[in-house]
PDB file of C-alpha atoms in Angstrom:
ATOM      1  CA  MET A 107     109.297  84.259 101.457  1.00 42.00           C
ATOM      2  CA  ASN A 108     110.969  87.078 103.282  1.00 44.00           C
ATOM      3  CA  GLY A 109     111.653  90.611 102.137  1.00 45.00           C
ATOM      4  CA  ASN A 110     109.544  93.079 100.245  1.00 43.00           C
ATOM      5  CA  PRO A 111     108.816  92.730  96.557  1.00 41.00           C
ATOM      6  CA  THR A 112     110.744  95.236  94.459  1.00 36.00           C
ATOM      7  CA  PRO A 113     108.504  98.337  94.087  1.00 37.00           C
ATOM      8  CA  LEU A 114     108.471  98.851  90.340  1.00 33.00           C
ATOM      9  CA  VAL A 115     105.267 100.897  90.042  1.00 31.00           C
ATOM     10  CA  THR A 116     103.889 103.239  92.677  1.00 29.00           C
ATOM     11  CA  HIS A 117     100.235 104.007  93.304  1.00 31.00           C
ATOM     12  CA  ALA A 118      98.751 107.042  91.630  1.00 32.00           C
ATOM     13  CA  ALA A 119      96.617 108.024  94.639  1.00 34.00           C
ATOM     14  CA  PRO A 120      97.927 110.870  96.825  1.00 33.00           C
ATOM     15  CA  PRO A 121      99.765 109.582  99.916  1.00 35.00           C
ATOM     16  CA  ASP A 122      97.036 110.448 102.414  1.00 37.00           C
ATOM     17  CA  SER A 123      93.939 109.669 100.362  1.00 34.00           C
ATOM     18  CA  PRO A 124      91.984 106.406 100.485  1.00 39.00           C
ATOM     19  CA  ILE A 125      91.716 104.539  97.211  1.00 39.00           C
ATOM     20  CA  GLY A 126      87.957 104.229  97.552  1.00 38.00           C
ATOM     21  CA  ALA A 127      86.225 100.964  96.668  1.00 40.00           C
ATOM     22  CA  ALA A 128      82.792  99.387  96.725  1.00 53.00           C
ATOM     23  CA  GLY A 129      83.857  96.173  98.445  1.00 84.00           C
ATOM     24  CA  ALA A 130      85.567  95.484 101.739  1.00 95.00           C
ATOM     25  CA  VAL A 131      88.549  94.183  99.762  1.00 96.00           C
ATOM     26  CA  ASP A 132      89.289  95.210  96.167  1.00 96.00           C
ATOM     27  CA  VAL A 133      92.321  94.174  94.150  1.00 96.00           C
ATOM     28  CA  ALA A 134      92.966  95.125  90.523  1.00 95.00           C
ATOM     29  CA  GLY A 135      95.951  93.918  88.498  1.00 96.00           C
ATOM     30  CA  LEU A 136      98.092  93.142  91.546  1.00 96.00           C
ATOM     31  CA  SER A 137     101.652  92.064  90.802  1.00 96.00           C
ATOM     32  CA  CYS A 138     104.368  91.369  93.388  1.00 96.00           C
ATOM     33  CA  ARG A 139     107.993  90.566  92.686  1.00 94.00           C
ATOM     34  CA  TYR A 140     110.983  89.342  94.633  1.00 93.00           C
ATOM     35  CA  GLY A 141     113.878  90.536  92.522  1.00 91.00           C
ATOM     36  CA  ASP A 142     113.364  88.953  89.103  1.00 91.00           C
ATOM     37  CA  PHE A 143     110.801  86.457  90.396  1.00 94.00           C
ATOM     38  CA  THR A 144     107.107  87.341  89.936  1.00 94.00           C
ATOM     39  CA  ALA A 145     105.169  85.822  92.849  1.00 94.00           C
ATOM     40  CA  VAL A 146     101.797  87.400  91.975  1.00 95.00           C
ATOM     41  CA  ASP A 147     101.024  88.255  88.385  1.00 95.00           C
ATOM     42  CA  GLY A 148      98.040  90.478  87.566  1.00 95.00           C
ATOM     43  CA  VAL A 149      95.593  89.231  90.212  1.00 95.00           C
ATOM     44  CA  SER A 150      92.173  90.901  90.493  1.00 95.00           C
ATOM     45  CA  LEU A 151      89.541  90.000  93.071  1.00 95.00           C
ATOM     46  CA  GLY A 152      86.998  91.535  95.414  1.00 94.00           C
ATOM     47  CA  VAL A 153      85.383  90.529  98.700  1.00 96.00           C
ATOM     48  CA  ALA A 154      82.101  92.057  99.829  1.00 95.00           C
ATOM     49  CA  PRO A 155      81.023  92.576 103.457  1.00 95.00           C
ATOM     50  CA  GLY A 156      79.561  89.338 104.791  1.00 95.00           C
ATOM     51  CA  GLU A 157      81.213  87.226 102.079  1.00 96.00           C
ATOM     52  CA  LEU A 158      83.764  84.451 102.443  1.00 96.00           C
ATOM     53  CA  PHE A 159      86.123  84.319  99.453  1.00 96.00           C
ATOM     54  CA  ALA A 160      88.522  81.371  99.261  1.00 95.00           C
ATOM     55  CA  LEU A 161      91.878  81.431  97.485  1.00 94.00           C
ATOM     56  CA  LEU A 162      93.013  77.950  96.501  1.00 90.00           C
ATOM     57  CA  GLY A 163      96.388  76.879  95.212  1.00 85.00           C
ATOM     58  CA  THR A 164      99.427  74.722  95.888  1.00 79.00           C
ATOM     59  CA  ASN A 165     102.498  75.959  97.764  1.00 80.00           C
ATOM     60  CA  GLY A 166     104.111  78.748  95.789  1.00 85.00           C
ATOM     61  CA  ALA A 167     100.925  79.677  93.940  1.00 88.00           C
ATOM     62  CA  GLY A 168     101.022  83.220  95.365  1.00 92.00           C
ATOM     63  CA  LYS A 169      98.286  83.004  97.989  1.00 92.00           C
ATOM     64  CA  THR A 170     100.329  84.088 101.005  1.00 91.00           C
ATOM     65  CA  THR A 171     102.035  86.911  99.101  1.00 94.00           C
ATOM     66  CA  THR A 172      98.583  88.187  98.109  1.00 95.00           C
ATOM     67  CA  ILE A 173      97.393  88.041 101.727  1.00 93.00           C
ATOM     68  CA  GLU A 174     100.524  89.756 103.050  1.00 93.00           C
ATOM     69  CA  THR A 175     100.127  92.539 100.501  1.00 95.00           C
ATOM     70  CA  LEU A 176      96.541  93.063 101.617  1.00 96.00           C
ATOM     71  CA  GLN A 177      97.769  93.260 105.214  1.00 94.00           C
ATOM     72  CA  GLY A 178     100.131  96.071 104.219  1.00 94.00           C
ATOM     73  CA  LEU A 179     103.246  93.991 104.899  1.00 93.00           C
ATOM     74  CA  LEU A 180     104.406  94.064 101.274  1.00 94.00           C
ATOM     75  CA  ARG A 181     104.288  96.839  98.710  1.00 94.00           C
ATOM     76  CA  PRO A 182     102.944  95.830  95.299  1.00 95.00           C
ATOM     77  CA  ALA A 183     105.120  96.114  92.232  1.00 95.00           C
ATOM     78  CA  SER A 184     102.014  97.249  90.352  1.00 95.00           C
ATOM     79  CA  GLY A 185      98.254  97.275  90.598  1.00 96.00           C
ATOM     80  CA  ARG A 186      95.715  98.725  93.006  1.00 94.00           C
ATOM     81  CA  VAL A 187      94.851  97.340  96.432  1.00 95.00           C
ATOM     82  CA  SER A 188      92.075  98.580  98.702  1.00 95.00           C
ATOM     83  CA  VAL A 189      90.973  97.346 102.135  1.00 96.00           C
ATOM     84  CA  LEU A 190      87.932  99.164 103.526  1.00 95.00           C
ATOM     85  CA  GLY A 191      88.607 101.879 100.959  1.00 94.00           C
ATOM     86  CA  ARG A 192      92.231 102.440 101.957  1.00 94.00           C
ATOM     87  CA  ASP A 193      95.631 101.431 100.651  1.00 95.00           C
ATOM     88  CA  PRO A 194      96.934  98.980 103.295  1.00 95.00           C
ATOM     89  CA  TRP A 195     100.574  99.850 102.562  1.00 94.00           C
ATOM     90  CA  ARG A 196      99.993 103.519 103.432  1.00 94.00           C
ATOM     91  CA  HIS A 197      97.225 103.117 106.005  1.00 93.00           C
ATOM     92  CA  ARG A 198      98.176  99.962 107.878  1.00 90.00           C
ATOM     93  CA  ARG A 199      97.938 101.656 111.271  1.00 88.00           C
ATOM     94  CA  ALA A 200      94.520 103.151 110.524  1.00 89.00           C
ATOM     95  CA  LEU A 201      93.195  99.756 109.434  1.00 91.00           C
ATOM     96  CA  ALA A 202      94.600  97.853 112.423  1.00 84.00           C
ATOM     97  CA  GLY A 203      91.482  98.192 114.548  1.00 80.00           C
ATOM     98  CA  GLU A 204      89.167  96.982 111.788  1.00 90.00           C
ATOM     99  CA  VAL A 205      91.195  94.199 110.192  1.00 93.00           C
ATOM    100  CA  ALA A 206      92.112  90.888 111.828  1.00 91.00           C
ATOM    101  CA  VAL A 207      94.638  88.320 110.642  1.00 91.00           C
ATOM    102  CA  ILE A 208      95.245  84.627 111.170  1.00 90.00           C
ATOM    103  CA  GLY A 209      98.714  84.090 109.712  1.00 83.00           C
ATOM    104  CA  GLN A 210     100.527  80.875 108.897  1.00 78.00           C
ATOM    105  CA  LYS A 211     103.032  81.428 111.690  1.00 73.00           C
ATOM    106  CA  THR A 212     102.307  82.561 115.219  1.00 68.00           C
ATOM    107  CA  GLY A 213     104.417  85.202 116.932  1.00 74.00           C
ATOM    108  CA  PHE A 214     103.607  84.293 120.504  1.00 82.00           C
ATOM    109  CA  ALA A 215     106.085  84.379 123.374  1.00 87.00           C
ATOM    110  CA  ASP A 216     106.640  80.783 124.462  1.00 89.00           C
ATOM    111  CA  ASP A 217     107.033  81.729 128.139  1.00 92.00           C
ATOM    112  CA  LEU A 218     103.564  83.302 128.445  1.00 93.00           C
ATOM    113  CA  THR A 219     100.527  81.176 129.199  1.00 94.00           C
ATOM    114  CA  ALA A 220      97.579  81.067 126.812  1.00 92.00           C
ATOM    115  CA  ALA A 221      95.588  83.342 129.148  1.00 93.00           C
ATOM    116  CA  GLU A 222      98.484  85.794 129.566  1.00 93.00           C
ATOM    117  CA  THR A 223      98.916  85.947 125.787  1.00 91.00           C
ATOM    118  CA  VAL A 224      95.276  86.834 125.216  1.00 89.00           C
ATOM    119  CA  LYS A 225      95.328  89.338 128.103  1.00 89.00           C
ATOM    120  CA  LEU A 226      98.377  91.068 126.628  1.00 87.00           C
ATOM    121  CA  TRP A 227      96.618  91.247 123.277  1.00 84.00           C
ATOM    122  CA  ASN A 228      93.513  92.704 124.911  1.00 83.00           C
ATOM    123  CA  ASP A 229      95.567  95.278 126.809  1.00 83.00           C
ATOM    124  CA  LEU A 230      97.029  96.510 123.525  1.00 78.00           C
ATOM    125  CA  HIS A 231      93.678  96.803 121.774  1.00 72.00           C
ATOM    126  CA  ALA A 232      90.548  98.439 123.135  1.00 68.00           C
ATOM    127  CA  GLY A 233      87.141  96.799 123.171  1.00 67.00           C
ATOM    128  CA  ARG A 234      88.260  93.180 123.216  1.00 76.00           C
ATOM    129  CA  THR A 235      86.231  90.226 124.527  1.00 82.00           C
ATOM    130  CA  ALA A 236      87.117  88.928 128.002  1.00 87.00           C
ATOM    131  CA  VAL A 237      89.999  86.437 128.150  1.00 90.00           C
ATOM    132  CA  GLY A 238      87.959  83.566 129.585  1.00 90.00           C
ATOM    133  CA  ALA A 239      85.182  83.931 127.027  1.00 90.00           C
ATOM    134  CA  LEU A 240      87.650  83.964 124.145  1.00 89.00           C
ATOM    135  CA  LEU A 241      89.498  80.868 125.324  1.00 93.00           C
ATOM    136  CA  GLU A 242      86.203  79.064 125.872  1.00 92.00           C
ATOM    137  CA  LYS A 243      85.080  80.057 122.372  1.00 89.00           C
ATOM    138  CA  VAL A 244      88.068  78.267 120.815  1.00 90.00           C
ATOM    139  CA  GLU A 245      87.977  75.406 123.342  1.00 90.00           C
ATOM    140  CA  LEU A 246      91.213  76.375 125.064  1.00 93.00           C
ATOM    141  CA  ASP A 247      89.798  77.347 128.450  1.00 93.00           C
ATOM    142  CA  HIS A 248      91.175  74.110 129.964  1.00 94.00           C
ATOM    143  CA  ARG A 249      94.642  75.120 128.695  1.00 94.00           C
ATOM    144  CA  ALA A 250      94.548  78.690 129.992  1.00 93.00           C
ATOM    145  CA  ALA A 251      97.457  78.175 132.417  1.00 94.00           C
ATOM    146  CA  VAL A 252      99.635  76.254 129.956  1.00 94.00           C
ATOM    147  CA  ARG A 253     102.605  78.090 128.480  1.00 94.00           C
ATOM    148  CA  VAL A 254     102.419  78.737 124.753  1.00 91.00           C
ATOM    149  CA  GLY A 255     105.630  76.777 124.182  1.00 92.00           C
ATOM    150  CA  ALA A 256     103.878  73.673 125.513  1.00 93.00           C
ATOM    151  CA  LEU A 257     100.803  74.019 123.291  1.00 91.00           C
ATOM    152  CA  SER A 258     100.430  71.809 120.252  1.00 89.00           C
ATOM    153  CA  GLY A 259     100.496  73.286 116.760  1.00 86.00           C
ATOM    154  CA  GLY A 260      96.729  72.941 116.517  1.00 87.00           C
ATOM    155  CA  GLU A 261      96.242  74.661 119.870  1.00 90.00           C
ATOM    156  CA  ARG A 262      98.391  77.571 118.696  1.00 90.00           C
ATOM    157  CA  ARG A 263      96.178  77.890 115.633  1.00 88.00           C
ATOM    158  CA  ARG A 264      93.161  78.084 117.925  1.00 90.00           C
ATOM    159  CA  LEU A 265      94.926  80.743 120.004  1.00 92.00           C
ATOM    160  CA  ASP A 266      95.457  82.681 116.764  1.00 90.00           C
ATOM    161  CA  LEU A 267      91.735  82.414 116.095  1.00 90.00           C
ATOM    162  CA  ALA A 268      90.889  83.648 119.607  1.00 90.00           C
ATOM    163  CA  MET A 269      92.785  86.878 119.040  1.00 87.00           C
ATOM    164  CA  ALA A 270      91.361  87.346 115.554  1.00 88.00           C
ATOM    165  CA  ILE A 271      87.798  87.196 116.914  1.00 86.00           C
ATOM    166  CA  SER A 272      88.462  89.225 120.067  1.00 86.00           C
ATOM    167  CA  THR A 273      86.304  91.831 118.346  1.00 83.00           C
ATOM    168  CA  VAL A 274      84.095  91.481 115.294  1.00 83.00           C
ATOM    169  CA  PRO A 275      86.494  92.723 112.587  1.00 89.00           C
ATOM    170  CA  LYS A 276      85.225  94.237 109.361  1.00 94.00           C
ATOM    171  CA  VAL A 277      87.778  92.189 107.421  1.00 96.00           C
ATOM    172  CA  LEU A 278      89.506  88.924 108.355  1.00 96.00           C
ATOM    173  CA  PHE A 279      92.478  87.541 106.440  1.00 95.00           C
ATOM    174  CA  ALA A 280      92.749  83.856 107.311  1.00 93.00           C
ATOM    175  CA  ASP A 281      95.840  82.168 105.844  1.00 90.00           C
ATOM    176  CA  GLU A 282      95.318  78.404 106.128  1.00 89.00           C
ATOM    177  CA  PRO A 283      93.649  78.717 109.564  1.00 90.00           C
ATOM    178  CA  THR A 284      92.777  75.017 109.973  1.00 90.00           C
ATOM    179  CA  THR A 285      96.200  73.539 109.204  1.00 85.00           C
ATOM    180  CA  GLY A 286      97.134  71.151 112.004  1.00 82.00           C
ATOM    181  CA  LEU A 287      93.666  71.084 113.566  1.00 86.00           C
ATOM    182  CA  ASP A 288      91.872  67.874 114.493  1.00 87.00           C
ATOM    183  CA  PRO A 289      88.457  67.303 112.850  1.00 89.00           C
ATOM    184  CA  ARG A 290      86.488  68.641 115.829  1.00 88.00           C
ATOM    185  CA  SER A 291      88.532  71.866 116.039  1.00 87.00           C
ATOM    186  CA  ARG A 292      88.346  72.256 112.285  1.00 90.00           C
ATOM    187  CA  ARG A 293      84.540  72.125 112.336  1.00 91.00           C
ATOM    188  CA  ARG A 294      84.493  74.580 115.239  1.00 89.00           C
ATOM    189  CA  THR A 295      86.677  76.988 113.262  1.00 91.00           C
ATOM    190  CA  TRP A 296      84.305  76.659 110.307  1.00 93.00           C
ATOM    191  CA  ALA A 297      81.384  77.553 112.571  1.00 92.00           C
ATOM    192  CA  THR A 298      83.254  80.603 113.884  1.00 92.00           C
ATOM    193  CA  LEU A 299      84.018  81.815 110.354  1.00 94.00           C
ATOM    194  CA  ARG A 300      80.345  81.436 109.451  1.00 94.00           C
ATOM    195  CA  GLU A 301      79.370  83.482 112.510  1.00 93.00           C
ATOM    196  CA  LEU A 302      81.739  86.231 111.412  1.00 93.00           C
ATOM    197  CA  THR A 303      80.337  86.441 107.882  1.00 95.00           C
ATOM    198  CA  GLU A 304      76.788  86.428 109.268  1.00 95.00           C
ATOM    199  CA  SER A 305      77.765  89.472 111.347  1.00 93.00           C
ATOM    200  CA  GLY A 306      78.990  91.246 108.193  1.00 95.00           C
ATOM    201  CA  THR A 307      82.715  90.457 108.269  1.00 95.00           C
ATOM    202  CA  ALA A 308      84.424  90.017 104.902  1.00 97.00           C
ATOM    203  CA  VAL A 309      86.664  86.933 105.073  1.00 97.00           C
ATOM    204  CA  LEU A 310      89.480  86.175 102.645  1.00 97.00           C
ATOM    205  CA  LEU A 311      90.547  82.593 103.284  1.00 95.00           C
ATOM    206  CA  THR A 312      93.472  80.679 101.826  1.00 92.00           C
ATOM    207  CA  THR A 313      93.333  76.914 102.131  1.00 88.00           C
ATOM    208  CA  HIS A 314      94.755  73.680 100.745  1.00 82.00           C
ATOM    209  CA  TYR A 315      91.551  71.876 101.715  1.00 85.00           C
ATOM    210  CA  LEU A 316      89.115  71.769  98.817  1.00 84.00           C
ATOM    211  CA  ASP A 317      86.315  70.441 101.017  1.00 87.00           C
ATOM    212  CA  GLU A 318      86.812  73.492 103.239  1.00 91.00           C
ATOM    213  CA  ALA A 319      86.346  75.850 100.293  1.00 90.00           C
ATOM    214  CA  ALA A 320      83.306  73.914  99.095  1.00 89.00           C
ATOM    215  CA  GLU A 321      81.789  74.016 102.593  1.00 91.00           C
ATOM    216  CA  LEU A 322      82.448  77.665 103.431  1.00 94.00           C
ATOM    217  CA  ALA A 323      83.059  79.831 100.386  1.00 94.00           C
ATOM    218  CA  ASP A 324      80.556  82.029  98.603  1.00 94.00           C
ATOM    219  CA  ARG A 325      83.124  82.327  95.811  1.00 95.00           C
ATOM    220  CA  VAL A 326      86.526  80.808  95.120  1.00 93.00           C
ATOM    221  CA  ALA A 327      89.557  81.553  92.983  1.00 93.00           C
ATOM    222  CA  ILE A 328      92.176  78.988  92.036  1.00 90.00           C
ATOM    223  CA  MET A 329      95.735  80.343  91.792  1.00 91.00           C
ATOM    224  CA  HIS A 330      98.620  78.782  89.924  1.00 88.00           C
ATOM    225  CA  GLY A 331     101.972  80.348  89.127  1.00 90.00           C
ATOM    226  CA  GLY A 332     100.910  83.674  90.621  1.00 93.00           C
ATOM    227  CA  ARG A 333      97.770  83.969  88.480  1.00 93.00           C
ATOM    228  CA  ILE A 334      94.096  83.268  89.013  1.00 93.00           C
ATOM    229  CA  VAL A 335      93.199  80.528  86.534  1.00 89.00           C
ATOM    230  CA  ARG A 336      89.563  79.952  87.597  1.00 87.00           C
ATOM    231  CA  SER A 337      87.117  81.943  89.698  1.00 91.00           C
ATOM    232  CA  GLY A 338      83.418  82.019  90.549  1.00 91.00           C
ATOM    233  CA  THR A 339      81.045  80.156  92.827  1.00 90.00           C
ATOM    234  CA  VAL A 340      81.870  76.527  93.530  1.00 86.00           C
ATOM    235  CA  ASP A 341      78.733  75.491  91.613  1.00 85.00           C
ATOM    236  CA  ASP A 342      79.694  77.627  88.611  1.00 86.00           C
ATOM    237  CA  ILE A 343      83.227  76.224  88.468  1.00 85.00           C
ATOM    238  CA  VAL A 344      81.987  72.651  88.840  1.00 83.00           C
ATOM    239  CA  ALA A 345      79.266  73.162  86.217  1.00 80.00           C
ATOM    240  CA  ALA A 346      81.828  74.410  83.687  1.00 80.00           C
ATOM    241  CA  HIS A 347      83.770  71.126  83.880  1.00 82.00           C
ATOM    242  CA  ASP A 348      82.859  67.715  82.572  1.00 86.00           C
ATOM    243  CA  ALA A 349      80.814  65.359  84.704  1.00 91.00           C
ATOM    244  CA  LEU A 350      81.669  61.654  84.516  1.00 91.00           C
ATOM    245  CA  ILE A 351      79.511  58.594  83.853  1.00 94.00           C
ATOM    246  CA  THR A 352      81.112  55.174  84.240  1.00 94.00           C
ATOM    247  CA  ALA A 353      79.786  51.627  83.865  1.00 95.00           C
ATOM    248  CA  ARG A 354      80.877  48.092  82.953  1.00 94.00           C
ATOM    249  CA  LEU A 355      79.573  46.974  79.559  1.00 93.00           C
ATOM    250  CA  PRO A 356      79.083  43.418  78.308  1.00 91.00           C
ATOM    251  CA  ALA A 357      82.296  42.246  76.629  1.00 85.00           C
ATOM    252  CA  GLU A 358      80.803  42.095  73.141  1.00 85.00           C
ATOM    253  CA  LEU A 359      79.773  45.770  73.070  1.00 87.00           C
ATOM    254  CA  GLY A 360      81.995  48.532  71.755  1.00 82.00           C
ATOM    255  CA  LEU A 361      81.698  52.218  70.910  1.00 87.00           C
ATOM    256  CA  ASP A 362      79.722  51.536  67.728  1.00 86.00           C
ATOM    257  CA  SER A 363      76.977  49.900  69.809  1.00 87.00           C
ATOM    258  CA  LEU A 364      76.363  52.920  72.018  1.00 90.00           C
ATOM    259  CA  PRO A 365      73.758  55.656  71.520  1.00 90.00           C
ATOM    260  CA  GLY A 366      74.579  59.176  70.355  1.00 90.00           C
ATOM    261  CA  MET A 367      75.438  61.350  73.345  1.00 90.00           C
ATOM    262  CA  ALA A 368      76.495  64.928  73.987  1.00 89.00           C
ATOM    263  CA  GLY A 369      79.667  63.932  75.806  1.00 89.00           C
ATOM    264  CA  THR A 370      82.865  62.152  74.813  1.00 91.00           C
ATOM    265  CA  LEU A 371      82.704  58.359  75.044  1.00 92.00           C
ATOM    266  CA  ALA A 372      85.511  55.885  75.589  1.00 91.00           C
ATOM    267  CA  VAL A 373      85.513  52.138  76.162  1.00 91.00           C
ATOM    268  CA  ASP A 374      88.610  50.449  77.569  1.00 89.00           C
ATOM    269  CA  GLY A 375      88.514  46.799  78.601  1.00 86.00           C
ATOM    270  CA  GLY A 376      84.753  46.896  78.904  1.00 89.00           C
ATOM    271  CA  GLU A 377      84.823  50.062  81.048  1.00 92.00           C
ATOM    272  CA  LEU A 378      82.629  52.839  79.652  1.00 94.00           C
ATOM    273  CA  ARG A 379      83.590  56.417  80.486  1.00 92.00           C
ATOM    274  CA  VAL A 380      81.492  59.377  79.384  1.00 94.00           C
ATOM    275  CA  ARG A 381      82.762  62.900  79.999  1.00 91.00           C
ATOM    276  CA  THR A 382      79.931  65.359  79.555  1.00 92.00           C
ATOM    277  CA  THR A 383      78.621  68.815  80.390  1.00 87.00           C
ATOM    278  CA  ASP A 384      75.069  67.430  80.003  1.00 90.00           C
ATOM    279  CA  LEU A 385      75.037  64.917  82.841  1.00 91.00           C
ATOM    280  CA  GLN A 386      71.269  64.561  83.132  1.00 93.00           C
ATOM    281  CA  GLY A 387      70.675  64.321  79.376  1.00 94.00           C
ATOM    282  CA  ASP A 388      73.445  61.809  78.663  1.00 94.00           C
ATOM    283  CA  LEU A 389      72.510  59.685  81.669  1.00 95.00           C
ATOM    284  CA  TYR A 390      68.900  59.576  80.411  1.00 95.00           C
ATOM    285  CA  ARG A 391      70.060  58.609  76.888  1.00 94.00           C
ATOM    286  CA  LEU A 392      72.317  55.860  78.241  1.00 95.00           C
ATOM    287  CA  LEU A 393      69.639  54.403  80.510  1.00 96.00           C
ATOM    288  CA  ASP A 394      66.990  54.561  77.762  1.00 94.00           C
ATOM    289  CA  TRP A 395      69.337  52.710  75.388  1.00 94.00           C
ATOM    290  CA  ALA A 396      70.163  50.098  78.026  1.00 94.00           C
ATOM    291  CA  GLU A 397      66.474  49.472  78.718  1.00 94.00           C
ATOM    292  CA  ARG A 398      65.515  49.189  75.042  1.00 92.00           C
ATOM    293  CA  PHE A 399      68.297  46.729  74.278  1.00 92.00           C
ATOM    294  CA  ALA A 400      68.273  44.920  77.637  1.00 93.00           C
ATOM    295  CA  VAL A 401      71.885  45.869  78.373  1.00 93.00           C
ATOM    296  CA  GLU A 402      73.096  45.473  81.954  1.00 93.00           C
ATOM    297  CA  LEU A 403      75.187  48.448  83.084  1.00 94.00           C
ATOM    298  CA  ARG A 404      77.166  47.084  85.999  1.00 94.00           C
ATOM    299  CA  GLY A 405      78.564  49.489  88.574  1.00 94.00           C
ATOM    300  CA  LEU A 406      76.857  52.472  86.955  1.00 95.00           C
ATOM    301  CA  LYS A 407      78.038  55.759  88.475  1.00 93.00           C
ATOM    302  CA  ALA A 408      77.274  59.343  87.503  1.00 93.00           C
ATOM    303  CA  ALA A 409      78.643  62.405  89.252  1.00 87.00           C
ATOM    304  CA  PRO A 410      79.541  66.027  88.545  1.00 83.00           C
ATOM    305  CA  ALA A 411      83.158  67.101  88.657  1.00 79.00           C
ATOM    306  CA  THR A 412      84.603  67.739  92.111  1.00 79.00           C
ATOM    307  CA  LEU A 413      86.873  70.595  93.133  1.00 79.00           C
ATOM    308  CA  ASP A 414      89.642  68.034  93.645  1.00 78.00           C
ATOM    309  CA  GLU A 415      89.344  66.851  90.035  1.00 78.00           C
ATOM    310  CA  ILE A 416      89.177  70.382  88.668  1.00 78.00           C
ATOM    311  CA  PHE A 417      92.183  71.424  90.752  1.00 75.00           C
ATOM    312  CA  ALA A 418      94.229  68.472  89.506  1.00 75.00           C
ATOM    313  CA  GLU A 419      93.148  69.070  85.896  1.00 74.00           C
ATOM    314  CA  LEU A 420      94.127  72.746  86.041  1.00 69.00           C
ATOM    315  CA  GLU A 421      97.500  71.879  87.544  1.00 66.00           C
ATOM    316  CA  ASP A 422      98.166  69.415  84.709  1.00 64.00           C
ATOM    317  CA  VAL A 423      97.178  71.978  82.075  1.00 57.00           C
ATOM    318  CA  GLN A 424      99.346  74.726  83.570  1.00 58.00           C
ATOM    319  CA  GLU A 425     102.378  72.468  84.023  1.00 60.00           C
ATOM    320  CA  ASN A 426     102.190  71.171  80.452  1.00 58.00           C
ATOM    321  CA  ARG A 427     102.191  74.679  78.905  1.00 58.00           C
TER     322      ARG A 427
END
């Protein structure tokens, strides 16, 4: 979306004073509006130095508006926002040397080559890594002389990454940084993000890829309709949702034949489905029963919930409210 949210509530801090916060990024009760539309509604989150925090959500969930507010591009309608202890709306210039951004859209000049683009960036910012080393880091050294307008979408994303890591920023906002990348480049970007967090950089990542969040994130938050509807570590979120046990039962067996279990049982056309928060216990009870009564459980499968399943379940719940 374009344009600034309507500023309905101003910050209480004096104009030239930092907000002051324990984390690299701290957000409390953030709301952003475009006219009468609320894009972000009461979001609170924090990112510590050396942590990768992933924001998940479908298009329109409010992820990009949150990121743009943290960059200082948008003024909140209400709430408190701190990046490295400062309000990014008031102190965007002061934060520029310590905060890096990979946005959804590049702003490169099509007529410049990849090398000229990085050199221009380096000339504008002190202490940057040499052009050749940066392009090699993102596997674009062989495309150094190619004009930006001739680069593929994935190559432009890698050029974005090169400029974001031209120093070791204290905070990196990465808005869907692997969109359009091939699998090899995607894995390389993951490795680069890990290197940054290991060096102490706080990374706030937005992504549509649930496997990416599961692979990289120390903590995640799932956004829907401008609100955070789940947050925590991936393991915590998965553990709070039902695991699933499935198997094919002999045709003559029904629910009344099955053992008592902690989860919810259903049998449909001979297909047993057990939804449970006690995966190990219910699996043991089912297998013990099957052994005692010589019941063959064909195609037996048992697995915890996945982020994909949780994401889909939360979307269904929110849409049906």
